[in-house]
């Protein structure tokens, strides 16, 4: 029985020792910020983190920024100058980093911490000559190496650059973390710092913290109001609700009473963030001068929080570097896991865009045969695009720029404008009913009187007036009698017609420019030459169009018409002006066969200064305005001439308003649509044009090679993602 009791006591003793040992191990791990505490994450987190870092290296340029608009998960460290940012990174990494009272971080630092069996470090950057510089370091050399690299990239003064330094630290006690440390926020430039240093730093920070995959690590001194810190303000700009912002509160040993409440945000007056806060106690300048090691500092931090009157009651996940590391590793893992599907889609989308760009560039042309074949394809595409615009084969839901090149609609608008302008230029349809016209006809009749009976002068005056006007049109010679106003009526038929040709020519030149920029986008030098030759072709067409218009206008010198409306209009108008009685009776009827409004003539007998009887005539304009005309007795022939001129001008203008637009359309639009391709090909085959040289653009070739490299890089990134 004693033997059994002894065996039982021994077993109980061993159980107590095992429990105590296990508890010590657990407790020890709870305060260890590195090592075995994170071994559970290694099998899942480390491969993803390494893969994302490899993708970052593939996709990022010398600045560390993403080239292709792909949002890579990362932890970005942001803080005001002297907020304790460097101290936090030192505590996380366990290595010494550069320190100073001024702006220490003048370039972004990509800090990669990796758990490893042996300690080592690698620093790399892209120098001013775009060459990769890489250095293997011991841990003690890191601070000096960062300082030297900063001087190489940003100069020896206070310059700021976006090129990044990448530092990889491998240590047995390091967690698996990747962070981007950015320059501290400076409110006012000091010494040799650029005047716009604050704006430049703010823009740099915002470019790094934008994107849902980013975790913003805000460094906040415990001695300051969190809400007033610039780091918080910038974080709120991209993360208004604090869903991906974690506050790290430094200098907890200098804080006054009430820090716990601020960390736990127990009041509505406290700044709350979904990820919360973690207070830390880092090396002070005095401890740094004393040479306190990072290992000793960790123990001092543990002692500080355990013995602090207020913060000792703070939950463990709100204080200490172990809590911060634990949160960062957990958040990093969550971001990597949740963002991987998005990252894969972004890479695939960029691959599709890049392939399409490469296809649109049609490869690199290296032989004359390839150049000739490509030119034929592009010219055919150019002509088909123009024909589609002429035939209104375009989408209706187009933007302003697209609507601008809808040739059929825009040219139709110009032809409609020509009709209105042509009538306006000759004084309008009612010019021949005006008193000015009557007075001019009266004066001119006096100059040809004596050669025929007074009632037979109208035909002669009509012929002289019309012929003079047309002679002025074709030769530019103006007859020297005082009859310029009537002559201008006919001479002004020309400017509107020539203006239509110029307007359509100018418009087609614009359309050609837009189409060549689009079709020859891959060959800008060739596109510029095609556009130049196309302009020459259009100028030739314009010259031909104006020659045809001149011939057509010159034909109007001969007074002739087969249009029965002319005689119908004359007969109708004459019936209205034969006698006062008939005019008054017919005033309500108007001429049904004439396109003109019939004047409402009234009369009264009166004596002028020469005791000659006159009749007062009320004429009504097209817009409803009425004017009073005085016709001397015996001047019925002049009224008859006015009506004849008005009716004949109506016939002529109707003919011109149909014929001129058709001629211009045929000479410019139709010819361009049918002969553009062949004419351009003939122009480009001249000896002075070397199509192969025009296609062999060094800038285009360089761009094509860059796109090829980009596609290769994206394929590698896609392959990395498939292996995760």
XYZ file of C-alpha atoms in Angstrom:
724
model
C 0.000 0.000 0.000
C 2.865 2.402 0.801
C 4.388 1.496 -2.496
C 1.200 2.418 -4.353
C 0.945 5.699 -2.383
C 4.541 6.511 -3.344
C 3.917 5.799 -7.010
C 0.820 8.037 -6.934
C 2.720 10.908 -5.371
C 5.423 10.547 -7.983
C 2.891 10.656 -10.806
C 1.198 13.723 -9.301
C 4.555 15.456 -9.009
C 5.404 14.745 -12.663
C 1.988 16.045 -13.776
C 2.520 19.287 -11.856
C 5.950 19.740 -13.397
C 4.525 19.133 -16.926
C 1.706 21.656 -16.389
C 4.092 24.251 -14.995
C 6.477 23.732 -17.888
C 3.660 24.006 -20.403
C 2.395 27.178 -18.764
C 5.848 28.711 -18.819
C 6.144 27.901 -22.518
C 2.741 29.418 -23.268
C 3.445 32.494 -21.169
C 6.843 32.874 -22.734
C 5.335 32.748 -26.227
C 2.695 35.275 -25.321
C 5.418 37.864 -24.789
C 7.662 36.800 -27.652
C 7.183 39.023 -30.687
C 8.946 36.654 -33.032
C 10.072 33.102 -33.588
C 7.772 30.195 -32.814
C 4.828 32.421 -32.092
C 4.370 32.821 -35.856
C 5.291 29.326 -36.969
C 1.583 28.605 -37.439
C 1.477 31.265 -40.135
C 4.530 30.072 -42.040
C 2.899 27.292 -44.043
C 0.094 29.600 -45.281
C 1.353 33.180 -45.032
C 4.971 32.902 -46.144
C 4.336 31.451 -49.634
C 1.712 34.102 -50.380
C 3.857 36.910 -49.029
C 6.894 35.781 -51.018
C 4.791 35.425 -54.163
C 3.354 38.949 -53.782
C 6.852 40.326 -53.172
C 8.095 38.624 -56.328
C 5.146 40.096 -58.241
C 5.940 43.505 -56.744
C 9.503 43.195 -58.001
C 8.233 42.166 -61.430
C 5.636 44.908 -61.808
C 7.289 47.815 -60.017
C 9.644 50.364 -61.467
C 12.507 52.136 -59.768
C 10.171 54.204 -57.607
C 8.578 51.148 -56.071
C 5.253 52.241 -57.526
C 3.163 49.868 -59.571
C 3.556 50.421 -63.308
C 0.395 48.780 -64.553
C -2.254 50.013 -62.129
C -2.312 46.725 -60.186
C -3.166 47.109 -56.513
C -0.663 45.018 -54.533
C -1.289 44.342 -50.811
C 1.170 46.129 -48.542
C 1.567 47.754 -45.134
C 2.402 51.445 -45.519
C 3.990 53.283 -42.595
C 2.929 56.940 -42.346
C 3.692 59.522 -39.694
C 4.602 63.111 -38.984
C 8.268 64.011 -38.756
C 9.736 62.991 -35.346
C 6.635 60.966 -34.508
C 8.760 57.909 -33.663
C 8.329 56.156 -37.017
C 11.946 54.973 -37.245
C 11.854 53.683 -33.669
C 8.818 51.527 -34.444
C 10.506 50.042 -37.519
C 13.640 49.376 -35.475
C 11.624 47.514 -32.870
C 9.810 45.491 -35.539
C 12.966 44.587 -37.449
C 15.457 44.384 -34.616
C 18.038 46.342 -36.602
C 19.302 49.914 -36.315
C 17.974 52.404 -38.891
C 19.192 55.956 -39.689
C 18.132 58.634 -37.195
C 18.368 62.423 -37.159
C 16.502 65.522 -36.021
C 15.699 66.454 -39.638
C 14.045 64.635 -42.509
C 15.718 61.225 -42.329
C 13.595 59.216 -44.764
C 13.925 61.036 -48.078
C 13.156 58.036 -50.287
C 10.565 55.267 -49.815
C 11.995 52.221 -48.036
C 10.489 48.817 -48.833
C 11.329 46.762 -45.740
C 10.993 43.003 -46.071
C 11.305 41.054 -42.798
C 11.712 37.300 -43.114
C 12.007 34.610 -40.508
C 15.191 32.611 -41.253
C 17.704 30.357 -39.520
C 20.599 32.734 -40.148
C 20.834 36.519 -40.133
C 21.546 38.381 -43.363
C 20.512 41.490 -45.252
C 20.261 42.624 -48.861
C 19.889 46.257 -49.970
C 19.043 47.179 -53.559
C 17.913 50.174 -55.624
C 17.846 51.474 -59.204
C 20.458 54.195 -59.657
C 20.314 57.340 -61.777
C 21.486 55.354 -64.818
C 18.567 52.938 -64.390
C 20.920 50.144 -63.332
C 20.215 47.786 -60.464
C 22.581 48.137 -57.509
C 22.508 45.362 -54.874
C 24.616 44.856 -51.743
C 24.873 41.983 -49.281
C 25.111 43.389 -45.770
C 25.611 42.423 -42.183
C 22.928 43.661 -39.800
C 25.298 46.222 -38.312
C 25.942 47.775 -41.760
C 22.277 48.453 -42.566
C 22.013 52.014 -41.203
C 25.110 53.268 -43.015
C 24.097 51.501 -46.243
C 20.635 53.135 -46.220
C 22.216 56.550 -45.630
C 24.632 56.054 -48.525
C 21.892 54.826 -50.879
C 19.750 57.828 -49.942
C 22.591 60.181 -50.841
C 23.013 58.469 -54.204
C 19.331 58.754 -55.050
C 18.319 62.049 -53.388
C 21.585 63.944 -53.033
C 23.459 65.086 -49.969
C 21.119 67.907 -48.999
C 17.374 67.712 -48.316
C 16.092 66.474 -51.649
C 13.156 64.099 -51.938
C 12.757 61.450 -54.645
C 10.219 58.732 -55.366
C 12.782 56.058 -56.205
C 12.689 53.350 -53.578
C 15.303 51.450 -51.606
C 14.480 47.800 -50.948
C 15.885 46.228 -47.763
C 15.448 42.523 -47.025
C 16.273 41.437 -43.465
C 16.491 37.733 -42.617
C 16.639 36.871 -38.903
C 15.716 33.941 -36.659
C 13.537 36.240 -34.545
C 11.942 38.211 -37.408
C 8.264 37.968 -38.329
C 7.234 37.593 -41.970
C 6.221 41.165 -42.840
C 6.601 43.526 -45.802
C 6.234 47.244 -45.108
C 6.742 50.474 -47.039
C 8.241 53.284 -44.979
C 7.559 56.767 -46.384
C 9.126 60.153 -45.543
C 7.772 61.872 -42.451
C 5.263 64.650 -43.047
C 6.876 68.099 -42.920
C 4.682 71.147 -42.397
C 7.257 73.855 -43.045
C 10.457 73.593 -45.109
C 13.641 73.980 -43.093
C 17.064 74.948 -44.374
C 17.714 73.594 -47.853
C 14.435 71.662 -48.061
C 12.348 72.455 -51.169
C 9.577 74.993 -50.635
C 6.992 72.512 -51.828
C 8.307 69.694 -49.629
C 4.992 69.287 -47.780
C 2.927 68.954 -50.973
C 5.417 66.528 -52.475
C 5.378 64.308 -49.396
C 1.582 64.380 -49.211
C 1.277 63.342 -52.881
C 3.828 60.578 -52.375
C 1.974 59.223 -49.351
C -1.424 59.345 -51.049
C -0.080 57.471 -54.076
C 1.050 54.644 -51.769
C -1.973 54.362 -49.466
C -4.676 54.456 -52.145
C -6.250 51.074 -52.848
C -8.314 48.712 -50.722
C -5.450 46.227 -50.395
C -3.291 48.697 -48.443
C -3.001 48.721 -44.638
C -2.155 52.206 -43.353
C 0.067 52.098 -40.264
C -0.322 55.551 -38.693
C 2.409 56.471 -36.212
C 0.898 58.768 -33.553
C 2.763 60.290 -30.583
C 0.929 59.712 -27.290
C 1.684 63.332 -26.384
C -0.408 64.706 -29.280
C -4.094 64.822 -30.161
C -4.577 61.920 -32.575
C -7.205 63.711 -34.663
C -4.906 66.661 -35.449
C -2.060 64.556 -36.815
C -1.436 64.951 -40.556
C -0.971 61.199 -40.893
C -4.534 60.635 -39.701
C -5.872 63.339 -42.008
C -4.230 61.739 -45.036
C -5.417 58.278 -44.018
C -8.988 59.567 -43.669
C -8.841 60.916 -47.223
C -8.536 57.376 -48.618
C -10.047 55.450 -45.681
C -12.800 57.651 -44.194
C -14.112 55.011 -41.755
C -10.754 53.695 -40.607
C -11.431 50.190 -41.905
C -7.835 49.635 -42.975
C -5.983 52.084 -40.708
C -4.129 50.901 -37.603
C -2.861 53.463 -35.109
C 0.528 52.854 -33.466
C 0.904 55.120 -30.432
C 4.532 55.914 -29.602
C 6.117 57.631 -26.596
C 3.641 55.996 -24.228
C 6.092 56.626 -21.351
C 5.649 60.394 -21.887
C 1.849 60.396 -21.973
C -0.316 61.978 -19.314
C -3.158 60.175 -17.566
C -6.049 59.262 -19.877
C -4.140 57.425 -22.596
C -6.018 54.203 -21.906
C -9.370 55.864 -22.612
C -8.005 57.294 -25.864
C -6.692 53.900 -26.952
C -9.967 52.164 -26.174
C -11.983 55.130 -27.562
C -14.445 54.973 -24.709
C -15.902 58.433 -25.436
C -17.538 59.981 -28.470
C -14.847 62.652 -28.344
C -12.157 60.073 -29.022
C -11.008 59.221 -32.528
C -12.167 55.706 -33.355
C -10.738 53.358 -35.951
C -12.002 49.912 -36.787
C -8.548 48.349 -36.486
C -7.938 50.214 -33.241
C -4.643 51.242 -31.625
C -1.541 49.629 -30.179
C 0.678 51.534 -27.726
C 4.417 50.812 -27.808
C 7.493 51.837 -25.837
C 10.502 52.222 -28.139
C 14.096 53.274 -27.549
C 14.493 56.904 -26.559
C 17.393 59.000 -27.742
C 19.037 58.575 -24.341
C 18.714 54.789 -24.538
C 20.046 54.904 -28.065
C 23.079 56.884 -26.882
C 23.593 54.364 -24.103
C 23.655 51.575 -26.665
C 20.587 49.742 -25.411
C 20.104 46.722 -27.650
C 16.755 45.847 -29.283
C 16.601 42.702 -27.130
C 17.034 44.679 -23.920
C 14.480 47.194 -25.168
C 11.843 44.508 -25.536
C 12.213 43.549 -21.915
C 12.079 47.179 -20.827
C 8.825 47.566 -22.768
C 7.338 44.528 -21.026
C 8.336 45.903 -17.637
C 6.936 49.342 -18.489
C 3.436 48.130 -19.372
C 3.332 45.665 -16.452
C 4.215 48.331 -13.898
C 2.405 51.381 -15.333
C -0.371 52.568 -13.036
C -2.873 53.106 -15.864
C -1.673 51.056 -18.827
C -1.121 47.856 -16.828
C -4.908 47.476 -16.859
C -5.065 47.865 -20.640
C -5.893 44.615 -22.517
C -2.811 42.886 -23.952
C -3.825 43.404 -27.586
C -3.689 47.185 -27.042
C -0.073 47.379 -25.870
C 3.402 46.210 -26.650
C 5.405 45.277 -29.690
C 4.251 41.612 -29.569
C 0.642 42.770 -29.876
C 1.568 45.030 -32.805
C 3.447 42.262 -34.602
C 0.596 39.859 -34.007
C -1.930 42.303 -35.452
C 0.214 43.150 -38.462
C 0.870 39.525 -39.335
C -2.814 38.718 -38.972
C -3.953 41.741 -41.030
C -1.352 41.042 -43.684
C -2.529 37.463 -43.974
C -6.159 38.547 -44.228
C -5.354 41.101 -46.940
C -3.348 38.611 -48.919
C -6.098 36.029 -48.697
C -8.987 38.380 -49.536
C -7.200 40.307 -52.260
C -5.707 37.426 -54.221
C -8.838 36.899 -56.388
C -8.915 40.652 -57.140
C -5.197 40.626 -57.889
C -5.615 37.748 -60.335
C -8.407 39.595 -62.164
C -6.330 42.774 -62.365
C -3.365 40.911 -63.840
C -5.590 39.121 -66.373
C -7.250 42.407 -67.360
C -3.880 44.073 -67.905
C -2.742 41.098 -70.002
C -5.821 41.459 -72.212
C -5.263 45.211 -72.657
C -1.596 44.683 -73.469
C -2.363 41.974 -76.035
C -4.897 44.257 -77.708
C -2.363 47.102 -77.850
C 0.206 44.802 -79.413
C -2.308 43.580 -81.976
C -3.241 47.154 -82.880
C 0.424 47.932 -83.575
C 0.581 45.163 -86.204
C 4.045 44.006 -85.197
C 7.386 45.404 -86.297
C 7.623 45.979 -90.086
C 11.089 45.006 -91.379
C 10.814 44.382 -95.172
C 9.478 46.419 -98.139
C 6.913 43.713 -98.914
C 5.592 43.811 -95.332
C 5.452 47.598 -95.536
C 3.523 47.567 -98.839
C 1.035 45.002 -97.586
C 0.498 46.891 -94.366
C 0.026 50.177 -96.255
C -2.632 48.590 -98.476
C -4.498 47.248 -95.458
C -4.395 50.580 -93.657
C -5.480 52.624 -96.690
C -8.337 50.211 -97.287
C -9.365 50.609 -93.654
C -9.166 54.398 -93.982
C -11.404 54.446 -97.062
C -13.938 52.053 -95.536
C -14.164 54.246 -92.450
C -14.757 57.361 -94.565
C -17.356 55.619 -96.728
C -19.176 54.512 -93.582
C -19.301 58.123 -92.363
C -20.572 59.333 -95.739
C -23.272 56.655 -95.758
C -24.309 57.420 -92.160
C -23.198 53.984 -90.985
C -22.329 55.014 -87.441
C -23.745 54.499 -83.996
C -26.408 56.962 -82.904
C -25.264 57.092 -79.262
C -22.014 58.893 -80.066
C -20.142 61.566 -78.180
C -19.544 65.105 -79.428
C -16.272 64.150 -81.093
C -17.857 61.229 -82.921
C -20.836 63.321 -84.002
C -18.428 65.902 -85.366
C -17.186 63.409 -87.970
C -20.636 62.192 -89.048
C -19.992 63.385 -92.590
C -23.459 62.911 -94.092
C -25.190 64.890 -91.338
C -22.600 67.688 -91.052
C -22.342 68.250 -94.823
C -26.140 68.366 -95.093
C -26.152 71.105 -92.428
C -23.627 73.096 -94.450
C -25.699 72.810 -97.618
C -28.774 74.023 -95.738
C -26.767 76.962 -94.415
C -25.659 77.782 -97.965
C -29.265 78.267 -99.094
C -29.962 80.723 -96.286
C -26.673 82.571 -96.768
C -27.134 82.854 -100.539
C -30.511 84.580 -100.117
C -29.164 86.776 -97.342
C -26.191 87.886 -99.452
C -28.416 89.199 -102.290
C -30.626 91.153 -99.890
C -33.394 88.660 -99.344
C -36.369 87.613 -101.429
C -38.083 91.016 -101.094
C -35.276 93.275 -102.246
C -37.047 94.094 -105.549
C -40.111 95.366 -103.674
C -38.074 98.027 -101.834
C -38.135 101.746 -102.524
C -34.353 101.662 -103.042
C -34.782 99.213 -105.914
C -37.546 101.361 -107.426
C -35.418 104.521 -107.206
C -32.390 102.829 -108.792
C -34.507 101.508 -111.657
C -35.976 104.987 -112.132
C -32.480 106.535 -112.294
C -31.212 103.942 -114.719
C -34.282 104.298 -116.927
C -33.441 107.969 -117.353
C -29.966 106.994 -118.644
C -31.440 104.843 -121.449
C -34.452 107.052 -122.252
C -34.838 108.425 -125.774
C -34.054 105.193 -127.555
C -37.531 103.749 -127.243
C -41.018 104.550 -126.058
C -41.287 105.027 -122.257
C -43.462 101.946 -121.837
C -40.965 99.767 -123.701
C -37.856 100.574 -121.611
C -38.385 97.777 -119.071
C -37.031 94.951 -121.225
C -33.879 96.889 -122.120
C -33.241 97.987 -118.541
C -33.810 94.415 -117.309
C -31.249 93.045 -119.759
C -28.640 95.696 -119.027
C -29.002 95.330 -115.257
C -28.826 91.549 -115.295
C -25.958 91.405 -117.811
C -23.916 93.972 -115.936
C -24.301 92.031 -112.722
C -23.151 88.813 -114.336
C -20.247 90.493 -116.097
C -19.098 91.759 -112.706
C -19.294 88.215 -111.397
C -17.137 86.657 -114.063
C -14.611 89.449 -114.772
C -14.660 91.649 -111.691
C -15.343 94.748 -113.883
C -18.020 97.107 -112.532
C -19.912 99.381 -114.924
C -19.361 103.028 -114.058
C -22.982 104.096 -113.786
C -24.433 104.559 -110.320
C -26.029 101.130 -110.126
C -23.791 99.264 -107.666
C -26.581 98.180 -105.330
C -28.392 96.171 -107.985
C -25.137 94.815 -109.350
C -24.235 93.530 -105.852
C -27.392 91.412 -105.802
C -26.008 89.136 -108.488
C -22.333 89.406 -107.629
C -23.113 88.173 -104.128
C -24.281 84.865 -105.536
C -20.606 83.892 -105.877
C -19.260 84.288 -102.287
C -21.890 81.970 -100.808
C -21.173 79.276 -103.405
C -17.403 79.522 -102.978
C -17.861 79.671 -99.217
C -19.742 76.360 -99.306
C -16.851 74.720 -101.159
C -14.325 76.152 -98.674
C -16.377 75.052 -95.661
C -16.801 71.470 -96.856
C -13.122 71.310 -97.826
C -12.051 72.529 -94.374
C -14.395 70.064 -92.698
C -13.166 67.108 -94.762
C -9.598 68.068 -93.874
C -10.536 67.826 -90.197
C -12.246 64.462 -90.715
C -9.205 63.161 -92.592
C -6.942 64.229 -89.732
C -9.066 62.389 -87.161
C -9.305 59.243 -89.279
C -5.592 59.099 -90.084
C -4.705 59.563 -86.404
C -6.975 56.631 -85.618
C -6.050 54.276 -88.465
C -2.315 55.034 -88.435
C -1.954 55.257 -84.660
C 0.662 52.491 -84.727
C 2.673 54.328 -87.406
C 2.646 58.047 -86.496
C 5.274 59.079 -89.060
C 3.434 57.305 -91.863
C 0.146 58.723 -90.574
C 1.547 62.263 -90.743
C 2.646 61.693 -94.357
C -0.740 60.190 -95.315
C -2.472 63.190 -93.776
C -0.207 65.583 -95.690
C -0.842 63.786 -98.988
C -4.566 63.650 -98.242
C -4.589 67.416 -97.737
C -2.940 67.832 -101.137
C -5.572 65.622 -102.703
C -8.349 67.653 -101.093
C -6.820 70.908 -102.336
C -6.838 69.552 -105.884
C -10.491 68.573 -105.453
C -11.299 72.057 -104.092
C -9.715 73.721 -107.120
C -11.733 71.490 -109.433
C -14.927 72.178 -107.471
C -14.481 75.945 -107.668
C -13.820 75.751 -111.409
C -17.088 73.883 -111.919
C -18.956 76.385 -109.740
C -17.511 79.317 -111.730
C -18.680 77.731 -114.957
C -22.144 77.153 -113.561
C -22.445 80.721 -112.273
C -21.129 82.078 -115.557
C -23.933 80.224 -117.343
C -26.443 82.303 -115.418
C -25.398 85.358 -117.482
C -27.671 84.114 -120.225
C -31.226 85.020 -119.341
C -33.300 81.951 -119.969
C -35.746 79.719 -118.143
C -38.079 76.858 -118.991
C -39.643 77.109 -115.579
C -43.361 77.864 -115.962
C -43.471 79.301 -112.453
C -41.754 82.420 -113.766
C -44.629 83.272 -116.111
C -47.251 82.251 -113.591
C -45.697 84.515 -110.965
C -45.441 87.467 -113.352
C -49.071 87.095 -114.464
C -50.322 86.840 -110.922
C -48.334 89.823 -109.675
C -49.304 91.964 -112.656
C -52.986 91.313 -112.041
C -52.517 92.733 -108.567
C -50.965 95.993 -109.688
C -52.896 96.979 -112.873
C -55.416 99.217 -111.162
C -56.082 100.364 -107.665
C -59.523 98.803 -107.610
C -58.336 95.410 -108.714
C -55.468 95.523 -106.241
C -57.759 96.307 -103.331
C -60.111 93.521 -104.320
C -57.299 91.027 -104.718
C -55.427 92.018 -101.568
C -57.144 89.351 -99.427
C -56.651 86.582 -101.956
C -52.892 86.716 -102.661
C -51.454 84.896 -105.575
C -52.006 81.191 -105.253
C -49.655 80.358 -108.105
C -46.724 82.533 -106.999
C -44.241 81.747 -104.289
C -44.064 85.444 -103.390
C -46.281 87.316 -100.956
C -48.471 89.692 -102.994
C -47.978 93.368 -102.072
C -51.079 95.099 -100.719
C -51.246 98.191 -102.863
C -53.297 101.206 -101.780
C -53.265 104.606 -103.538
C -53.874 108.260 -103.013
C -53.497 111.225 -105.301
C -51.111 113.869 -104.182
C -48.840 116.505 -105.685
C -45.117 116.582 -105.026
C -42.908 119.615 -105.295
C -43.052 119.405 -109.113
C -46.865 119.066 -109.111
C -46.607 115.469 -110.397
C -49.237 112.938 -109.356
C -47.956 109.982 -107.343
C -49.395 106.774 -105.958
C -48.478 105.487 -102.515
C -47.939 101.711 -102.429
C -47.898 99.610 -99.277
C -45.471 96.656 -99.687
C -45.208 93.878 -97.154
C -41.909 92.080 -96.447
C -41.661 88.348 -95.801
C -41.201 89.006 -92.070
C -44.395 91.116 -92.024
C -42.732 94.543 -92.034
C -44.577 97.076 -94.229
C -42.917 99.902 -96.165
C -44.415 102.738 -98.209
C -43.357 103.159 -101.845
C -44.070 106.190 -104.018
C -44.559 105.491 -107.717
C -44.798 108.440 -110.114
C -47.558 108.496 -112.701
C -46.371 106.787 -115.811
C -43.908 104.506 -113.929
C -46.027 101.372 -114.160
C -43.300 99.942 -116.398
C -40.806 100.211 -113.505
C -43.179 98.351 -111.208
C -43.510 95.719 -113.913
C -39.698 95.532 -114.066
C -39.457 95.125 -110.303
C -41.859 92.209 -110.357
C -40.065 90.602 -113.313
C -36.670 90.880 -111.598
C -38.080 89.421 -108.390
C -39.725 86.473 -110.153
C -36.685 85.691 -112.305
C -34.264 85.946 -109.345
C -36.456 83.472 -107.490
C -36.088 80.985 -110.351
C -32.307 81.529 -110.564
C -31.756 81.182 -106.816
C -33.842 78.027 -106.606
C -31.728 76.545 -109.347
C -28.443 77.582 -107.713
C -29.513 76.354 -104.268
C -29.994 72.898 -105.773
C -27.159 72.826 -108.293
C -24.242 74.323 -106.306
C -24.508 71.946 -103.288
C -24.746 68.966 -105.646
C -21.690 70.100 -107.564
C -19.664 70.678 -104.392
C -20.779 67.365 -102.889
C -19.819 65.487 -106.035
C -16.460 67.222 -106.469
C -15.390 66.839 -102.828
C -17.324 64.253 -100.818
C -18.110 61.717 -103.552
C -14.652 61.856 -105.131
C -12.969 61.505 -101.756
C -15.139 58.510 -100.873
C -14.398 56.749 -104.173
C -10.791 57.676 -104.916
C -9.096 58.347 -101.573
C -7.349 54.983 -101.324
C -6.042 54.819 -104.892
C -4.928 58.440 -105.006
C -3.058 58.203 -101.706
C -1.370 54.977 -102.791
C -0.130 56.664 -106.001
C 1.123 59.680 -104.070
C 2.967 57.503 -101.528
C 4.620 55.365 -104.227
C 6.603 58.288 -105.560
C 10.368 57.955 -105.334
C 10.722 60.528 -102.558
C 8.544 58.420 -100.238
C 10.018 55.329 -98.589
C 7.112 53.598 -96.897
C 9.366 51.177 -95.017
C 11.343 54.040 -93.497
C 8.124 55.809 -92.549
C 6.909 52.678 -90.783
C 10.260 52.056 -89.113
C 9.779 54.557 -86.306
C 12.321 54.120 -83.462
C 9.836 55.390 -80.896
C 7.166 53.009 -82.159
C 9.592 50.106 -82.130
C 10.640 50.957 -78.572
C 7.000 51.146 -77.523
C 6.290 47.774 -79.124
C 9.248 46.220 -77.300
C 8.052 47.729 -74.006
C 4.622 46.219 -74.536
C 6.214 42.854 -75.288
C 8.217 43.093 -72.065
C 5.108 44.137 -70.187
C 3.174 41.147 -71.474
C 6.026 38.818 -70.532
C 6.111 40.325 -67.034
C 2.362 40.004 -66.607
C 2.493 36.388 -67.713
C 5.131 35.689 -65.054
C 2.965 37.431 -62.464
C -0.037 35.392 -63.553
C 2.016 32.210 -63.249
C 3.087 33.202 -59.714
C -0.539 33.739 -58.747
C -1.602 30.381 -60.141
C 0.930 28.652 -57.921
C -0.413 30.189 -54.711
